[in-house]
Short mmCIF file of C-alpha atoms and ligand atoms in Angstrom, two decimals:
data_model
loop_
_atom_site.label_atom_id
_atom_site.label_comp_id
_atom_site.label_asym_id
_atom_site.label_seq_id
_atom_site.Cartn_x
_atom_site.Cartn_y
_atom_site.Cartn_z
CA MET A 1 -68.74 241.42 55.08
CA SER A 2 -70.97 244.51 55.53
CA ARG A 3 -74.58 244.13 56.99
CA ASN A 4 -77.19 245.30 54.26
CA LEU A 5 -79.95 246.96 55.42
CA THR A 6 -83.25 248.20 53.81
CA ILE A 7 -83.95 252.04 54.72
CA VAL A 8 -87.56 253.57 53.81
CA ALA A 9 -87.38 257.41 54.66
CA ASP A 10 -90.64 260.07 54.04
CA ALA A 11 -89.29 262.77 51.25
CA HIS A 12 -89.45 265.87 53.47
CA ILE A 13 -87.07 264.88 55.58
CA TRP A 14 -84.27 267.37 54.97
CA GLY A 15 -81.33 265.62 53.87
CA VAL A 16 -82.16 262.74 53.73
CA GLU A 17 -80.14 262.12 50.75
CA SER A 18 -76.40 262.65 52.25
CA ALA A 19 -78.07 261.81 55.38
CA PHE A 20 -78.85 257.99 54.70
CA SER A 21 -77.92 256.88 51.67
CA ARG A 22 -74.23 255.54 53.55
CA LEU A 23 -74.25 254.48 56.68
CA LYS A 24 -70.18 253.43 57.88
CA GLY A 25 -69.44 249.37 57.41
CA LEU A 26 -72.91 249.20 55.90
CA ASN A 27 -74.44 247.79 52.82
CA THR A 28 -77.62 250.75 53.12
CA ARG A 29 -80.78 250.92 49.57
CA LEU A 30 -82.24 254.20 50.56
CA ARG A 31 -85.88 253.94 49.31
CA ILE A 32 -87.11 257.74 49.60
CA LEU A 33 -90.80 258.26 49.68
CA GLU A 34 -93.75 259.82 49.64
CA ASN A 35 -95.78 260.50 52.68
CA ARG A 36 -98.56 258.95 50.48
CA ASP A 37 -96.62 255.95 49.23
CA ILE A 38 -95.74 254.85 52.33
CA ASN A 39 -97.81 251.83 53.53
CA ARG A 40 -97.28 248.29 54.65
CA GLU A 41 -96.90 246.85 51.64
CA MET A 42 -93.26 249.39 51.07
CA LEU A 43 -92.05 247.83 53.76
CA MET A 44 -92.20 244.45 53.78
CA ASP A 45 -88.84 244.11 52.83
CA THR A 46 -88.06 247.13 55.10
CA ASP A 47 -85.62 247.00 58.41
CA ILE A 48 -85.95 250.82 59.17
CA LEU A 49 -88.60 253.47 58.63
CA LEU A 50 -87.94 257.14 58.79
CA THR A 51 -90.17 259.72 58.98
CA ARG A 52 -92.12 263.02 59.38
CA SER A 53 -95.43 263.95 61.65
CA SER A 54 -97.79 262.80 58.35
CA THR A 55 -97.45 258.99 58.46
CA LYS A 56 -98.75 257.31 61.56
CA VAL A 57 -96.53 254.41 62.56
CA ASN A 58 -99.09 252.04 64.43
CA ALA A 59 -100.28 248.29 64.25
CA GLU A 60 -101.82 249.32 61.28
CA LEU A 61 -99.24 249.82 59.26
CA LEU A 62 -96.48 248.30 60.58
CA GLN A 63 -97.70 244.85 61.70
CA GLY A 64 -96.01 241.64 59.76
CA THR A 65 -93.21 243.94 59.10
CA PRO A 66 -89.74 243.69 59.36
CA VAL A 67 -89.46 247.36 60.69
CA ARG A 68 -87.36 247.06 63.97
CA PHE A 69 -86.07 250.64 64.15
CA ALA A 70 -88.82 253.99 63.13
CA ALA A 71 -88.32 257.45 63.80
CA THR A 72 -89.99 260.87 63.14
CA ALA A 73 -87.98 263.86 62.07
CA THR A 74 -89.95 265.85 64.74
CA ILE A 75 -90.40 266.98 68.53
CA GLY A 76 -93.99 265.60 68.42
CA ASP A 77 -94.20 261.69 68.82
CA ASP A 78 -97.99 261.67 68.96
CA HIS A 79 -98.75 259.75 65.12
CA TYR A 80 -96.52 257.04 66.74
CA ASP A 81 -98.13 254.70 68.73
CA LYS A 82 -95.69 254.26 71.03
CA ALA A 83 -97.48 251.13 73.41
CA TRP A 84 -97.80 248.85 70.73
CA LEU A 85 -94.16 249.76 69.00
CA ASP A 86 -92.34 249.40 72.88
CA ALA A 87 -95.15 245.89 72.88
CA ASN A 88 -93.79 244.43 69.58
CA GLY A 89 -90.01 245.33 70.47
CA ILE A 90 -89.91 248.08 67.77
CA ALA A 91 -87.26 250.51 69.31
CA TRP A 92 -88.14 254.47 67.79
CA ALA A 93 -86.77 257.49 68.33
CA ASN A 94 -88.08 261.54 68.05
CA ALA A 95 -86.20 264.24 67.74
CA ALA A 96 -86.87 265.78 71.43
CA GLY A 97 -85.62 269.45 71.45
CA SER A 98 -83.86 269.78 67.99
CA SER A 99 -85.85 272.37 66.54
CA THR A 100 -86.84 274.54 70.30
CA GLY A 101 -85.06 277.33 69.07
CA SER A 102 -87.56 277.38 65.51
CA VAL A 103 -89.95 277.68 67.74
CA ILE A 104 -89.09 280.06 70.29
CA GLU A 105 -88.17 282.60 67.47
CA TYR A 106 -91.40 281.85 66.04
CA MET A 107 -92.73 283.11 69.62
CA ILE A 108 -90.10 285.57 69.41
CA ALA A 109 -91.71 287.24 66.25
CA SER A 110 -94.93 287.27 67.14
CA LEU A 111 -94.79 288.73 70.08
CA LEU A 112 -93.05 291.32 68.99
CA GLN A 113 -95.56 291.60 66.07
CA LEU A 114 -98.55 291.81 68.01
CA HIS A 115 -96.31 294.75 70.30
CA ALA A 116 -95.91 296.95 66.66
CA ASN A 117 -99.17 296.21 65.89
CA GLY A 118 -100.50 297.57 69.08
CA VAL A 119 -101.93 294.67 69.71
CA ILE A 120 -100.26 293.76 73.17
CA SER A 121 -97.30 296.20 75.01
CA ILE A 122 -94.65 293.39 75.79
CA PRO A 123 -93.52 294.32 79.06
CA ASP A 124 -96.87 294.29 80.88
CA THR A 125 -97.68 291.72 79.76
CA ALA A 126 -98.22 288.53 81.84
CA ILE A 127 -98.09 285.17 80.02
CA GLY A 128 -99.45 281.71 80.55
CA ILE A 129 -97.45 279.44 79.82
CA ILE A 130 -99.11 275.52 79.58
CA GLY A 131 -96.71 273.22 79.56
CA VAL A 132 -93.08 274.01 80.92
CA GLY A 133 -90.98 271.45 79.13
CA ARG A 134 -88.09 272.24 76.30
CA ILE A 135 -89.83 274.81 74.65
CA GLY A 136 -92.24 276.45 77.30
CA SER A 137 -88.53 276.35 79.61
CA ALA A 138 -86.92 277.93 77.01
CA LEU A 139 -89.69 280.97 75.79
CA ALA A 140 -89.97 281.50 79.91
CA GLN A 141 -86.28 282.44 80.19
CA VAL A 142 -86.69 284.92 77.30
CA CYS A 143 -89.89 286.23 78.44
CA LYS A 144 -88.50 286.86 81.66
CA ALA A 145 -85.62 288.11 80.18
CA VAL A 146 -86.99 290.85 78.33
CA GLY A 147 -89.83 291.79 82.10
CA ILE A 148 -92.98 289.76 80.49
CA LYS A 149 -94.57 288.36 83.75
CA VAL A 150 -95.01 284.74 82.96
CA LEU A 151 -97.00 281.76 85.00
CA LEU A 152 -95.88 278.37 84.76
CA ASN A 153 -98.33 275.89 84.38
CA ASP A 154 -97.26 271.73 84.29
CA PRO A 155 -99.01 269.49 85.90
CA PRO A 156 -96.41 266.50 85.29
CA ARG A 157 -93.79 268.28 86.10
CA GLN A 158 -95.31 270.18 89.26
CA ARG A 159 -96.49 266.75 90.61
CA ARG A 160 -92.80 265.43 90.16
CA GLU A 161 -90.86 268.95 91.00
CA GLY A 162 -93.18 270.08 93.79
CA SER A 163 -95.27 273.59 93.19
CA GLY A 164 -92.68 276.16 93.99
CA ALA A 165 -92.25 276.97 90.29
CA PHE A 166 -95.65 276.01 89.01
CA VAL A 167 -99.24 277.15 88.93
CA SER A 168 -102.61 275.00 88.51
CA LEU A 169 -104.32 275.80 85.00
CA ASP A 170 -107.41 277.57 87.12
CA GLU A 171 -104.62 280.23 88.65
CA VAL A 172 -103.07 280.92 84.58
CA LEU A 173 -106.89 281.48 83.14
CA GLU A 174 -107.75 284.03 85.96
CA GLN A 175 -104.11 285.78 86.01
CA ALA A 176 -102.47 285.62 82.56
CA ASP A 177 -103.35 288.45 79.69
CA ILE A 178 -102.00 285.89 76.99
CA ILE A 179 -102.00 281.74 76.96
CA THR A 180 -99.69 279.87 74.94
CA LEU A 181 -99.78 276.24 74.83
CA HIS A 182 -96.23 273.80 74.78
CA THR A 183 -97.14 270.49 75.45
CA PRO A 184 -97.67 267.52 73.59
CA MET A 185 -100.78 266.05 72.04
CA ILE A 186 -101.97 263.26 74.53
CA ARG A 187 -105.02 261.82 74.00
CA ASP A 188 -105.75 259.92 77.63
CA LYS A 189 -104.87 259.26 80.67
CA GLU A 190 -104.94 262.27 83.05
CA ASP A 191 -102.10 264.74 81.79
CA CYS A 192 -104.54 264.63 78.20
CA THR A 193 -104.01 267.22 76.25
CA HIS A 194 -106.77 267.32 73.86
CA HIS A 195 -108.98 270.00 74.02
CA LEU A 196 -107.19 271.25 77.07
CA ILE A 197 -108.53 274.56 76.10
CA ASN A 198 -112.13 273.85 75.82
CA GLU A 199 -115.28 276.28 75.96
CA GLU A 200 -115.56 276.13 79.43
CA ARG A 201 -111.93 276.83 80.27
CA LEU A 202 -112.07 279.41 77.83
CA SER A 203 -115.00 280.88 79.40
CA ARG A 204 -113.01 281.24 82.89
CA PHE A 205 -110.70 282.79 81.00
CA GLN A 206 -109.50 286.63 81.89
CA GLY A 207 -107.01 287.25 79.16
CA ARG A 208 -107.21 288.73 76.01
CA GLY A 209 -105.22 286.70 73.66
CA ILE A 210 -104.12 282.54 72.76
CA PHE A 211 -101.62 281.22 70.89
CA ASN A 212 -100.98 277.90 69.59
CA ALA A 213 -97.87 275.94 68.20
CA ALA A 214 -98.09 272.64 69.89
CA ARG A 215 -101.30 270.67 68.33
CA GLY A 216 -103.85 272.00 66.19
CA GLY A 217 -106.46 269.50 68.66
CA CYS A 218 -105.08 270.92 72.35
CA LEU A 219 -107.16 273.88 71.51
CA ASP A 220 -111.19 273.50 71.18
CA ASN A 221 -111.48 275.30 67.20
CA LEU A 222 -114.60 276.05 67.70
CA ALA A 223 -115.15 277.05 71.32
CA LEU A 224 -112.09 279.37 70.00
CA ILE A 225 -114.44 281.32 67.70
CA ASP A 226 -117.04 281.80 69.89
CA TRP A 227 -114.56 283.20 72.08
CA LEU A 228 -112.97 285.41 69.90
CA GLU A 229 -116.38 286.39 68.86
CA ASP A 230 -118.19 287.19 72.27
CA ASP A 231 -115.89 290.41 73.13
CA ARG A 232 -113.77 292.38 69.70
CA SER A 233 -110.62 292.86 71.92
CA ARG A 234 -109.70 289.19 71.70
CA PHE A 235 -107.28 287.42 69.33
CA ALA A 236 -105.17 284.06 69.12
CA ALA A 237 -102.73 283.50 66.95
CA LEU A 238 -102.06 280.02 66.04
CA ASP A 239 -99.43 277.94 63.84
CA CYS A 240 -101.11 275.08 64.48
CA TRP A 241 -105.13 273.77 63.20
CA GLU A 242 -107.23 271.26 64.44
CA ASN A 243 -107.32 268.86 61.41
CA GLU A 244 -104.72 269.78 59.32
CA PRO A 245 -104.10 270.80 55.95
CA ALA A 246 -107.27 271.75 56.05
CA PRO A 247 -108.70 274.18 59.32
CA LEU A 248 -111.70 276.01 60.07
CA GLN A 249 -112.19 278.24 57.09
CA LYS A 250 -114.07 281.01 59.68
CA LEU A 251 -111.79 280.49 61.93
CA LEU A 252 -108.93 281.09 59.19
CA GLN A 253 -111.20 284.02 58.01
CA HIS A 254 -111.45 285.50 61.96
CA PRO A 255 -110.53 288.83 61.69
CA GLN A 256 -108.98 288.41 65.05
CA MET A 257 -106.97 285.79 63.91
CA VAL A 258 -104.00 288.06 63.82
CA ILE A 259 -101.45 285.77 63.46
CA ALA A 260 -101.74 282.46 60.91
CA THR A 261 -99.36 280.67 60.15
CA PRO A 262 -99.49 277.01 58.59
CA HIS A 263 -97.36 275.27 60.91
CA VAL A 264 -94.18 276.94 60.49
CA ALA A 265 -93.25 277.91 63.74
CA GLY A 266 -90.59 274.88 64.08
CA HIS A 267 -89.28 274.81 59.95
CA SER A 268 -86.63 276.89 60.55
CA LEU A 269 -83.64 276.71 57.98
CA ASP A 270 -82.13 275.24 60.53
CA GLY A 271 -84.41 273.66 62.53
CA LYS A 272 -85.37 270.97 60.27
CA ALA A 273 -81.37 270.55 59.64
CA ALA A 274 -81.63 269.91 63.06
CA ASN A 275 -84.40 267.18 63.17
CA THR A 276 -82.29 265.15 60.96
CA GLN A 277 -79.54 265.43 62.50
CA TYR A 278 -80.64 263.88 65.99
CA VAL A 279 -82.87 261.23 63.88
CA TYR A 280 -79.49 260.18 62.31
CA ASN A 281 -77.58 260.02 65.61
CA ALA A 282 -80.83 257.90 66.68
CA LEU A 283 -80.40 255.63 64.17
CA CYS A 284 -76.31 255.35 64.62
CA GLN A 285 -76.45 254.64 68.18
CA PHE A 286 -79.49 251.91 67.75
CA LEU A 287 -77.00 250.68 64.93
CA GLY A 288 -74.45 250.58 67.57
CA ILE A 289 -72.24 252.98 64.58
CA GLU A 290 -70.03 255.53 63.99
CA GLN A 291 -71.59 259.12 63.34
CA GLU A 292 -70.10 260.64 60.24
CA TRP A 293 -72.91 262.74 58.75
CA ASN A 294 -72.91 266.59 60.18
CA MET A 295 -75.79 268.76 59.65
CA GLN A 296 -73.02 272.47 60.03
CA GLN A 297 -71.24 270.88 56.06
CA HIS A 298 -74.32 270.54 54.31
CA LEU A 299 -75.89 274.00 55.59
CA PRO A 300 -75.11 277.29 53.77
CA ALA A 301 -72.62 279.88 55.16
CA PRO A 302 -74.47 281.91 57.87
CA PRO A 303 -76.16 284.91 55.93
CA ALA A 304 -74.88 288.32 54.92
CA PRO A 305 -74.98 291.16 58.57
CA ILE A 306 -78.40 293.15 58.31
CA ILE A 307 -78.10 296.87 59.04
CA ILE A 308 -80.47 298.18 61.55
CA GLU A 309 -81.06 301.90 61.90
CA ASP A 310 -82.10 303.15 65.56
CA SER A 311 -86.40 304.00 65.46
CA GLY A 312 -85.71 306.21 68.83
CA ASP A 313 -87.90 303.33 69.92
CA PRO A 314 -85.54 300.32 71.14
CA TRP A 315 -88.79 297.42 71.17
CA ILE A 316 -89.76 298.99 67.81
CA THR A 317 -85.60 298.97 66.99
CA ILE A 318 -85.98 295.01 67.35
CA TYR A 319 -89.12 294.83 65.70
CA ALA A 320 -87.54 295.55 62.30
CA ALA A 321 -84.28 293.41 63.13
CA ALA A 322 -86.71 290.99 64.05
CA ARG A 323 -89.30 291.33 60.87
CA GLN A 324 -86.08 290.66 58.35
CA LEU A 325 -84.68 287.87 60.42
CA TYR A 326 -87.99 286.23 60.49
CA PRO A 327 -91.38 288.30 58.56
CA ILE A 328 -93.64 286.28 59.99
CA ASP A 329 -96.09 288.91 58.43
CA LYS A 330 -94.98 286.63 55.39
CA ASP A 331 -96.38 283.92 56.16
CA HIS A 332 -99.15 285.05 58.11
CA ALA A 333 -100.40 287.25 54.57
CA THR A 334 -99.64 284.34 52.25
CA MET A 335 -102.63 282.05 54.91
CA LYS A 336 -105.01 284.97 55.16
CA SER A 337 -105.10 284.82 51.29
CA TRP A 338 -106.44 281.64 51.19
CA GLY A 339 -109.10 283.20 53.30
CA GLY A 340 -111.45 282.74 50.19
CA ILE A 341 -110.33 279.81 48.25
CA CYS A 342 -112.51 276.64 48.33
CA GLU A 343 -113.00 274.11 50.58
CA ASN A 344 -110.60 271.73 48.60
CA GLU A 345 -107.98 273.52 47.63
CA LEU A 346 -107.15 275.17 51.61
CA PRO A 347 -105.11 271.39 52.20
CA THR A 348 -103.45 270.97 49.33
CA ALA A 349 -102.43 275.17 49.50
CA PHE A 350 -101.06 274.44 53.35
CA ALA A 351 -99.46 271.44 52.33
CA SER A 352 -97.45 273.05 49.10
CA TYR A 353 -96.82 276.29 51.27
CA ARG A 354 -94.62 274.16 54.04
CA ARG A 355 -93.30 272.10 51.12
CA HIS A 356 -91.43 275.21 50.23
CA TYR A 357 -90.88 277.23 52.97
CA PRO A 358 -89.26 280.29 52.31
CA ALA A 359 -85.35 279.21 53.63
CA ARG A 360 -84.63 281.10 57.27
CA ARG A 361 -81.88 280.19 59.66
CA ALA A 362 -81.65 280.11 62.80
CA TRP A 363 -81.17 283.59 64.68
CA MET A 364 -77.81 282.47 65.84
CA HIS A 365 -76.47 282.94 62.55
CA SER A 366 -77.61 285.74 61.00
CA PRO A 367 -75.50 288.39 62.13
CA VAL A 368 -77.22 291.75 62.84
CA HIS A 369 -75.59 295.11 63.33
CA PHE A 370 -77.89 297.82 64.62
CA ASN A 371 -76.90 301.61 64.80
CA SER A 372 -77.98 302.79 67.68
CA LYS A 373 -75.96 303.87 70.82
CA VAL A 374 -78.65 303.08 73.22
CA ALA A 375 -78.37 300.30 75.87
CA SER A 376 -81.42 298.84 75.93
CA VAL A 377 -81.17 297.91 72.10
CA THR A 378 -78.28 295.64 72.59
CA GLN A 379 -79.33 294.27 75.88
CA LEU A 380 -83.40 293.45 74.67
CA ALA A 381 -81.58 292.10 70.81
CA HIS A 382 -79.36 289.63 73.43
CA ALA A 383 -82.38 288.52 75.36
CA PHE A 384 -84.81 287.53 72.33
CA GLY A 385 -81.28 285.90 70.69
CA ILE A 386 -80.17 288.43 68.06
CA LYS A 387 -76.58 287.68 67.08
CA VAL A 388 -75.56 291.62 67.64
CA ILE A 389 -71.99 292.13 65.39
N1 NAI B 1 -95.16 274.27 65.70
C1 NAI B 1 -93.94 273.24 65.15
O1 NAI B 1 -93.78 273.37 64.20
C2 NAI B 1 -94.00 272.70 66.63
C3 NAI B 1 -94.85 272.59 67.42
N2 NAI B 1 -93.62 270.75 68.08
C4 NAI B 1 -94.88 270.78 69.54
O2 NAI B 1 -94.49 270.79 70.93
C5 NAI B 1 -94.45 269.84 71.97
C6 NAI B 1 -93.64 270.15 72.93
O3 NAI B 1 -92.33 270.13 72.61
P1 NAI B 1 -91.27 270.21 74.17
O4 NAI B 1 -91.21 271.34 74.86
O5 NAI B 1 -90.18 269.96 73.07
O6 NAI B 1 -91.93 268.97 74.61
P2 NAI B 1 -91.58 268.67 75.92
O7 NAI B 1 -91.54 266.93 76.42
O8 NAI B 1 -89.85 268.53 75.97
O9 NAI B 1 -92.35 269.57 77.03
C7 NAI B 1 -93.36 269.37 76.73
C8 NAI B 1 -94.32 269.97 78.57
O10 NAI B 1 -95.43 269.12 78.72
C9 NAI B 1 -96.06 269.11 79.58
N3 NAI B 1 -97.27 268.75 79.89
C10 NAI B 1 -97.61 267.26 79.32
N4 NAI B 1 -99.15 266.75 79.80
C11 NAI B 1 -99.55 268.43 80.27
C12 NAI B 1 -100.31 268.96 80.88
N5 NAI B 1 -101.95 268.40 80.43
N6 NAI B 1 -100.79 270.44 81.21
C13 NAI B 1 -99.87 271.42 80.78
N7 NAI B 1 -98.61 270.76 80.54
C14 NAI B 1 -98.29 269.56 80.30
C15 NAI B 1 -94.90 267.71 80.19
O11 NAI B 1 -94.56 267.89 81.99
C16 NAI B 1 -93.50 268.67 79.39
O12 NAI B 1 -92.85 269.35 80.73
C17 NAI B 1 -94.35 269.37 70.85
O13 NAI B 1 -94.68 267.71 71.69
C18 NAI B 1 -94.98 269.46 69.69
O14 NAI B 1 -95.72 269.33 69.65
C19 NAI B 1 -92.86 270.60 68.31
C20 NAI B 1 -91.82 271.23 67.84
C21 NAI B 1 -92.69 272.36 66.67
O1 LIG B 2 -91.19 269.21 65.53
C1 LIG B 2 -92.58 269.09 65.25
O2 LIG B 2 -93.26 268.63 66.28
C2 LIG B 2 -93.55 269.57 64.37
O3 LIG B 2 -94.38 270.31 64.54
C3 LIG B 2 -92.78 270.17 63.38
O4 LIG B 2 -92.08 270.96 62.23
C4 LIG B 2 -93.06 269.67 61.97
O5 LIG B 2 -93.18 268.49 61.46
P1 LIG B 2 -93.88 268.38 59.57
O6 LIG B 2 -95.59 268.07 60.11
O7 LIG B 2 -93.44 269.14 59.23
O8 LIG B 2 -93.59 266.50 59.28
#
C-alpha cells in the first residue's frame, strides 16, 4: 500500500507541478501556493514544505505543524531558521551549487559591459572576491583565465585551510580596483556578513567599483550612496538590494549605479531548473525513494547558434557574444526605468519582472560561432565559458 504525503510548494518553483505531483511509490497530494498564502494554518496537514526565498521558515511558521522536511529551491538559505529546525527535528535542505553557473554568467556579462562602456579595462583590473565558496571560486577561476588579478578573502576558509591563497579584508580594500561580494547572509557570530561592507570599510576602500550579487544586506546601501557621491569616478553594480523588493530610489536612480538588476543573477532558465532538481533530489533522498524527474526532459531544446562577426578587438567581439547570450543591459534599462515610479509601485514592478523574467539559457547550451580567425577570441570565449562551434 502506498504512503500518503502532502506537499505544499511555492508556485514560483520552476517546474513545480511536473517535479512534485508524482513521487515514486507515494500517494502524493501537492498544493501549489503563492508565497503570500503559505502560512501556519495552511500547513496543519502538511508533511513537506518547498519554498523559494520569500518564505521565512521558522518557529512562527512551523510550530505545531506536522512538517518534517522543508527545502528551499535557492542557494541562499538565510530565510531558514536552521538552528530552530535542527533543534525541532525538522530536516531541511537548500539547493547549494545549483545556480552557480547563472551567477557567473551574470558577473561576466557585467564585467564585459563595463569594459565595453569604458568604465573598466578588464585586463588591468584587480578584483577582490569576498566569499570564496562555490560562486567565488568559480569566478576566481574565470578571472584568472582572462588575466584579471584576483585577491581572495574568506576568513572561514582561511581558518580551515591556512593563509596560502587568502588575504585579509583590509588588504582587499587597499589593493583591489573592484570588489565583489559572494558570501551568504550571516547575521551573527564571528563571520557576520550583515553590513560587511559598511561606511568605515568603504572609507578605506581604494578602488572604484563594488558588485553585490550575494544578499542586499551584506552592503550598507545608505553608506554606498555617500561613497558614490564622494567621488564621481566610483561605480556600483547591484543585483541584490537592501529591503527588496523596495530598494532605495536614490540608489537605484544614482547615475553611478551602472548596472542595476532586480535579483536575477541566478535566474537563468537552467539555473532555476537546477534549483528545482537539487531540491527534488534532496526530497527523494529524505524519503528514501528513487529519483525519476530530470530537468533535462523539461527544458526547451538548445537555442539556434549565434553568429558573431569579428570586431577587430577581441574583447568587443566577446562582448557582442555575451550581450546576445545575456542582454544584461535590458535588465538594467528596465530597472532604471523604475527610478521615477512612486514608492509603492516599485515592489510590484520588482517582483513582477522577476516573476515574468525572460528565459535566458545557460551559455554551455547556447552555441556561438565567431566569424574570426583571431586565436585570442576563441581563447577568451573558452575562458568565459562560451560554447564555441
Ligand atoms: N543574486 C543571486 O541571484 C544569487 C545569490 N546567491 C548568494 O550567493 C551566496 C554564495 O553562494 P555560494 O558561493 O554557493 O555559497 P558557498 O557557501 O559555497 O560560499 C560562501 C563562502 O562565503 C564564505 N564566507 C562566510 N562568511 C564570510 C565572511 N564574513 N567573509 C568572507 N567570506 C565569508 C564561506 O566561508 C564560503 O566559502 C549565497 O549564500 C546567496 O546568498 C546565490 C545564488 C543566486
Ligand atoms: O539562489 C539564491 O540564493 C537566490 O538568490 C535566487 O536566485 C533568488 O531566489 P528567489 O528570490 O527567486 O527565490
